[in-house]
Amino acid sequence: MQRVFSGIQPSGIPTLGNYLGAIRNWVKLQDSHECIFCVVDLHAITVWQEPAALRQQSLEMTAILLACGIDPNKHILFLQSAVRAHAQLAWIFNCVARLGWLNRMTQFKDKAGKDREAASSGLFVYPNLMAADIHAYHATRVPVGDDQRQHLELANDIAQKFNHDYGVDFFPNIEPLIMGPAARVMSLRDGTKKMSKSDPSDQSRINLNDDAETIALKIRRAKTDPLPVPSDVSELAERPEARNLVGIYAALTETDPASVLQAHGGTGFGSFKAALTELLVDQLSPIAAETRRLLEDEASLLQILRSGSERAAAIADPIVAEAERLVGFVGG
Ligand code: TRP
């Protein structure tokens, strides 16, 4: 069985976009792969995090992943900072990756913004830590959004250079599992912008902990144009808001936009939105309720994380110890 590794940052409540684009795929991969899922708090602090908020958000993200169906008994769910191997291997990779490689990373340029001098050095070596996350487990399959493709190529470059420099065949090549078009859930206020946790308007997104009333209100207020639901997908091309709502409907029902239009084409957006709201409430309310239940019992949540990090360390520690031996560290 192929080993999957993936990570998600504990930066606020995930949106419907995160759910359809990433988390739901993780849940499905559990049927066919050995999965290791990590809440990447080491990555989170590459930009400033209030300590109390980071702690709370790490627990929330853990609860949400469990509520969505990640199975912590059959697979592994843990916090990155709890397994020392990540930072240890990342240091070695800091010394393998070349500055020139990191300088080409578009995410650093985006995240650092105009004032690059003020960015943390952690933000610059972020991709090296991500490579370490994966290679510490010899994982070969990594589900990510398209925006992480460049980081996975770098992770392969690092593995190859390590293998070449030390004359070994130690770190395997990893294959990205790029998650499909369901990942492109757009803002409810502007169909040309991605639905985002960081959008200033909460009306622009569905959060995984929104209650039924909030979901209904947000969908009712979601931007549309005055035309009815089209009957043909070609008509969606010029109508980003309609395309987005139809796309969400298709993703939730695991069909495609053409089938959605077959059922709803020609109707007004009022009734389509009502149907969409029902779907969302049916699928998301149980997640919100289970998340709340899990968060009320912090001791159990911490116990699940402890068990996860122990099992993660049992895999990663020997691999990282071997990497250290190959580098020439005496150990002991
Ligand atoms: N950088 C990833 C993101 O922002 C999160 C991440 C960290 C990750 N480590 C990883 C994803 C390892 C896959 C594998 O989405």
Coordinates of C-alpha atoms and ligand atoms in Angstrom, one line a residue:
M1 CA 0.0 0.0 0.0
Q2 CA 1.3 3.5 -0.8
R3 CA 1.9 5.8 2.1
V4 CA 0.2 9.2 1.9
F5 CA 1.4 12.2 3.8
S6 CA -0.4 15.6 3.9
G7 CA -0.5 18.7 6.0
I8 CA -2.9 21.5 6.8
Q9 CA -2.2 24.7 8.6
P10 CA -4.1 25.5 11.8
S11 CA -5.0 28.9 10.6
G12 CA -8.7 29.4 11.4
I13 CA -11.8 27.5 10.7
P14 CA -11.6 25.8 7.3
T15 CA -14.1 26.8 4.6
L16 CA -16.3 24.8 2.3
G17 CA -13.5 25.3 -0.2
N18 CA -11.0 23.6 2.1
Y19 CA -13.5 20.8 2.7
L20 CA -14.4 20.0 -0.9
G21 CA -10.9 20.7 -2.2
A22 CA -8.8 18.9 0.4
I23 CA -10.3 17.4 3.5
R24 CA -13.0 15.3 1.7
N25 CA -10.2 13.9 -0.5
W26 CA -8.2 13.0 2.6
V27 CA -11.2 11.1 4.0
K28 CA -11.6 9.1 0.8
L29 CA -7.9 8.3 0.5
Q30 CA -8.1 6.4 3.8
D31 CA -9.9 3.5 1.9
S32 CA -6.9 2.8 -0.4
H33 CA -3.8 4.2 1.3
E34 CA -1.9 4.2 4.6
C35 CA -2.4 7.8 5.6
I36 CA -0.5 10.2 7.8
F37 CA -2.2 13.6 8.3
C38 CA -0.5 16.4 10.1
V39 CA -1.7 19.8 11.5
V40 CA 1.4 21.8 10.6
D41 CA 1.9 24.2 13.5
L42 CA 5.6 24.6 12.7
H43 CA 4.6 26.0 9.3
A44 CA 2.0 28.2 10.9
I45 CA 4.6 30.2 12.9
T46 CA 6.5 31.3 9.7
V47 CA 4.1 34.2 10.1
W48 CA 3.1 35.7 13.4
Q49 CA 0.6 33.8 15.5
E50 CA -0.9 34.8 18.8
P51 CA 0.1 31.9 21.1
A52 CA -3.4 31.4 22.6
A53 CA -5.0 31.5 19.1
L54 CA -2.5 29.1 17.7
R55 CA -3.2 26.6 20.5
Q56 CA -7.0 27.0 20.0
Q57 CA -6.8 26.7 16.3
S58 CA -4.6 23.6 16.4
L59 CA -7.2 21.9 18.6
E60 CA -10.1 23.2 16.4
M61 CA -8.4 21.9 13.2
T62 CA -7.9 18.5 14.8
A63 CA -11.5 18.3 15.9
I64 CA -12.7 19.3 12.5
L65 CA -10.6 16.7 10.7
L66 CA -12.0 14.0 13.1
A67 CA -15.5 15.3 12.6
C68 CA -15.1 15.1 8.8
G69 CA -14.2 11.5 9.0
I70 CA -10.4 11.2 9.5
D71 CA -10.0 7.9 11.4
P72 CA -7.2 8.2 14.0
N73 CA -7.2 4.5 14.7
K74 CA -6.6 3.1 11.2
H75 CA -4.5 6.1 10.2
I76 CA -2.3 8.7 11.9
L77 CA -3.4 12.3 12.9
F78 CA -1.0 14.5 14.9
L79 CA 0.5 17.9 15.4
Q80 CA 3.8 18.6 13.6
S81 CA 5.5 20.2 16.6
A82 CA 5.0 17.1 18.7
V83 CA 7.3 15.0 16.5
R84 CA 10.9 16.2 16.7
A85 CA 11.9 14.4 13.5
H86 CA 10.3 17.1 11.3
A87 CA 12.6 19.9 12.6
Q88 CA 15.6 17.6 12.7
L89 CA 15.3 16.6 9.1
A90 CA 14.4 20.1 8.0
W91 CA 17.8 21.3 9.3
I92 CA 19.6 18.8 7.1
F93 CA 17.4 19.8 4.2
N94 CA 18.3 23.5 4.9
C95 CA 21.8 22.5 4.1
V96 CA 20.9 20.5 1.0
A97 CA 18.5 22.9 -0.8
R98 CA 20.2 25.7 -2.7
L99 CA 19.3 29.4 -2.2
G100 CA 18.7 29.6 -5.9
W101 CA 16.0 27.0 -5.7
L102 CA 14.2 28.7 -2.8
N103 CA 14.4 32.1 -4.6
R104 CA 12.2 30.6 -7.3
M105 CA 9.3 29.7 -5.0
T106 CA 6.3 31.8 -6.0
Q107 CA 4.5 31.2 -2.6
F108 CA 7.3 32.9 -0.8
K109 CA 7.1 35.9 -3.1
D110 CA 3.3 36.1 -2.5
K111 CA 3.4 35.6 1.2
A112 CA 6.4 37.9 1.9
G113 CA 4.8 40.7 -0.1
K114 CA 6.6 43.9 -0.8
D115 CA 8.7 44.0 2.3
R116 CA 10.8 40.9 1.8
E117 CA 13.4 42.1 4.3
A118 CA 10.8 41.8 7.1
A119 CA 9.8 38.2 6.3
S120 CA 10.9 35.6 8.8
S121 CA 13.7 33.3 7.6
G122 CA 11.3 30.4 8.5
L123 CA 9.0 31.6 5.7
F124 CA 11.9 31.4 3.2
V125 CA 12.8 27.8 4.2
Y126 CA 9.2 26.8 4.5
P127 CA 9.5 24.4 1.5
N128 CA 12.4 22.6 3.1
L129 CA 10.3 21.8 6.2
M130 CA 7.5 20.6 3.9
A131 CA 10.0 18.3 2.2
A132 CA 11.1 17.0 5.6
D133 CA 7.5 16.4 6.6
I134 CA 7.1 14.0 3.7
H135 CA 10.5 12.4 3.5
A136 CA 10.6 11.7 7.2
Y137 CA 8.0 9.0 6.5
H138 CA 9.3 7.9 3.1
A139 CA 5.8 8.8 1.9
T140 CA 5.3 8.6 -1.8
R141 CA 1.8 10.1 -2.4
V142 CA 1.0 13.6 -1.4
P143 CA -2.5 15.1 -1.9
V144 CA -2.3 18.9 -2.3
G145 CA -3.9 21.8 -4.1
D146 CA -2.3 23.0 -7.4
D147 CA -0.6 25.9 -5.5
Q148 CA 1.7 23.4 -3.7
R149 CA 2.9 21.7 -6.9
Q150 CA 6.1 23.7 -7.0
H151 CA 6.9 22.8 -3.4
L152 CA 6.6 19.1 -4.2
E153 CA 9.0 19.5 -7.1
L154 CA 11.4 21.1 -4.7
A155 CA 11.0 18.2 -2.3
N156 CA 11.9 15.8 -5.1
D157 CA 15.0 18.0 -6.0
I158 CA 16.1 17.9 -2.4
A159 CA 15.7 14.1 -2.2
Q160 CA 17.7 13.6 -5.4
K161 CA 20.5 15.9 -4.3
F162 CA 20.6 14.2 -0.9
N163 CA 20.8 10.8 -2.6
H164 CA 23.4 12.0 -5.0
D165 CA 25.6 13.8 -2.5
Y166 CA 25.7 10.9 -0.1
G167 CA 25.8 8.2 -2.7
V168 CA 22.6 6.5 -1.6
D169 CA 19.1 5.7 -2.8
F170 CA 17.4 6.7 0.4
F171 CA 14.6 9.2 -0.2
P172 CA 12.0 8.0 -2.7
N173 CA 10.5 10.1 -5.4
I174 CA 7.1 11.5 -4.4
E175 CA 4.1 11.9 -6.6
P176 CA 1.7 14.7 -6.1
L177 CA -2.0 13.8 -6.1
I178 CA -3.3 17.1 -7.3
M179 CA -6.8 17.6 -6.2
G180 CA -9.3 18.3 -8.8
P181 CA -11.6 21.1 -9.9
A182 CA -13.7 20.7 -6.8
A183 CA -10.9 22.6 -5.2
R184 CA -11.9 25.7 -7.0
V185 CA -14.7 26.9 -4.7
M186 CA -15.0 30.7 -5.2
S187 CA -16.2 33.6 -3.0
L188 CA -19.9 33.9 -2.5
R189 CA -19.5 37.7 -3.1
D190 CA -17.2 37.6 -6.1
G191 CA -17.2 34.5 -8.4
T192 CA -13.7 35.4 -9.7
K193 CA -12.0 35.2 -6.3
K194 CA -11.2 32.0 -4.4
M195 CA -13.2 31.3 -1.3
S196 CA -10.8 32.2 1.5
K197 CA -10.5 32.0 5.3
S198 CA -8.7 35.4 5.1
D199 CA -11.4 37.3 3.2
P200 CA -12.5 40.2 5.4
S201 CA -16.2 39.5 4.6
D202 CA -17.6 36.4 6.4
Q203 CA -20.4 36.5 3.9
S204 CA -18.0 35.5 1.2
R205 CA -17.5 31.9 2.6
I206 CA -19.2 29.0 4.3
N207 CA -17.2 28.0 7.4
L208 CA -17.3 24.4 8.5
N209 CA -18.8 25.4 11.8
D210 CA -21.6 27.6 10.4
D211 CA -25.0 26.6 11.7
A212 CA -28.0 25.9 9.5
E213 CA -29.4 29.5 9.8
T214 CA -26.0 31.1 8.9
I215 CA -25.6 28.8 5.9
A216 CA -29.1 29.6 4.7
L217 CA -28.5 33.4 5.1
K218 CA -25.2 33.3 3.3
I219 CA -26.5 31.3 0.3
R220 CA -29.6 33.5 0.1
R221 CA -27.3 36.6 0.0
A222 CA -24.8 35.0 -2.4
K223 CA -24.2 37.1 -5.5
T224 CA -25.9 35.9 -8.7
D225 CA -27.0 37.6 -11.9
P226 CA -30.6 38.2 -12.9
L227 CA -30.8 35.3 -15.4
P228 CA -32.2 31.9 -14.5
V229 CA -30.1 28.8 -14.0
P230 CA -28.8 28.0 -17.5
S231 CA -29.5 24.7 -19.3
D232 CA -26.1 24.3 -20.9
V233 CA -22.6 24.4 -19.3
S234 CA -21.3 26.7 -22.1
E235 CA -23.5 29.5 -20.6
L236 CA -21.6 29.3 -17.3
A237 CA -18.4 30.5 -18.9
E238 CA -19.3 34.2 -18.7
R239 CA -21.2 33.8 -15.4
P240 CA -18.7 33.2 -12.6
E241 CA -21.2 33.4 -9.7
A242 CA -23.6 31.0 -11.3
R243 CA -20.7 28.7 -12.2
N244 CA -19.6 28.7 -8.6
L245 CA -23.0 27.8 -7.1
V246 CA -23.5 25.1 -9.7
G247 CA -20.0 23.8 -9.1
I248 CA -20.6 23.6 -5.4
Y249 CA -23.8 21.8 -6.0
A250 CA -22.0 19.3 -8.3
A251 CA -19.2 18.7 -5.8
L252 CA -21.6 18.1 -2.9
T253 CA -23.6 15.6 -4.9
E254 CA -20.4 14.2 -6.6
T255 CA -21.7 14.8 -10.1
D256 CA -20.7 17.3 -12.7
P257 CA -22.2 20.7 -13.6
A258 CA -23.8 19.3 -16.7
S259 CA -26.0 16.9 -14.7
V260 CA -26.8 19.7 -12.2
L261 CA -28.0 21.9 -15.1
Q262 CA -30.0 19.0 -16.5
A263 CA -32.0 18.9 -13.3
H264 CA -32.1 22.7 -12.5
G265 CA -31.7 24.5 -15.8
G266 CA -34.4 27.1 -16.5
T267 CA -35.4 27.5 -12.8
G268 CA -34.8 30.7 -10.9
F269 CA -31.9 31.1 -8.6
G270 CA -34.3 31.4 -5.6
S271 CA -35.3 27.7 -5.8
F272 CA -31.8 26.6 -6.8
K273 CA -30.4 28.3 -3.8
A274 CA -33.0 26.6 -1.5
A275 CA -31.9 23.2 -2.9
L276 CA -28.3 24.1 -2.4
T277 CA -28.9 25.2 1.1
E278 CA -30.6 21.9 2.0
L279 CA -27.6 20.0 0.6
L280 CA -25.1 22.1 2.5
V281 CA -27.0 21.9 5.8
D282 CA -27.4 18.1 5.4
Q283 CA -23.7 17.6 4.9
L284 CA -22.2 20.3 7.1
S285 CA -24.4 20.4 10.2
P286 CA -23.3 17.0 11.4
I287 CA -19.7 18.1 11.0
A288 CA -20.3 21.3 13.0
A289 CA -22.1 19.4 15.7
E290 CA -19.4 16.7 16.0
T291 CA -16.7 19.4 16.1
R292 CA -18.4 21.1 19.0
R293 CA -18.7 17.9 20.9
L294 CA -15.1 17.0 20.4
L295 CA -13.9 20.4 21.5
E296 CA -15.8 20.1 24.7
D297 CA -13.7 17.2 25.8
E298 CA -10.1 18.5 25.4
A299 CA -8.6 15.7 27.4
S300 CA -9.8 13.1 24.8
L301 CA -8.6 15.3 21.9
L302 CA -5.2 15.5 23.5
Q303 CA -5.1 11.8 24.0
I304 CA -5.9 11.2 20.3
L305 CA -3.1 13.6 19.4
R306 CA -0.6 12.0 21.8
S307 CA -1.3 8.5 20.3
G308 CA -0.9 10.0 16.8
S309 CA 2.4 11.6 17.5
E310 CA 3.8 8.5 19.2
R311 CA 2.9 6.4 16.2
A312 CA 4.2 9.1 13.8
A313 CA 7.5 9.3 15.7
A314 CA 7.8 5.5 15.6
I315 CA 8.0 5.7 11.8
A316 CA 9.9 9.0 11.4
D317 CA 12.6 8.6 14.1
P318 CA 14.4 5.6 12.6
I319 CA 14.3 7.2 9.1
V320 CA 15.7 10.5 10.3
A321 CA 18.3 8.7 12.4
E322 CA 19.5 6.9 9.3
A323 CA 19.6 10.2 7.4
E324 CA 21.8 11.6 10.2
R325 CA 24.1 8.6 10.1
L326 CA 24.4 9.0 6.3
V327 CA 25.4 12.7 6.8
G328 CA 28.1 11.6 9.2
F329 CA 26.6 12.4 12.6
V330 CA 28.0 10.1 15.2
G331 CA 24.8 10.0 17.3
G332 CA 24.6 8.5 20.7
Ligands
TRP1 N1 2.2 23.9 2.6 C1 0.9 23.1 2.6 C2 -0.2 24.1 2.4 O1 -0.1 25.3 2.7 C3 0.8 22.5 4.0 C4 1.8 21.4 4.2 C5 2.8 21.4 5.1 C6 1.9 20.2 3.5 N2 3.5 20.3 5.0 C7 3.0 19.5 4.0 C8 1.1 19.6 2.5 C9 3.4 18.2 3.6 C10 1.5 18.3 2.0 C11 2.7 17.7 2.5 O2 -1.2 23.6 1.9

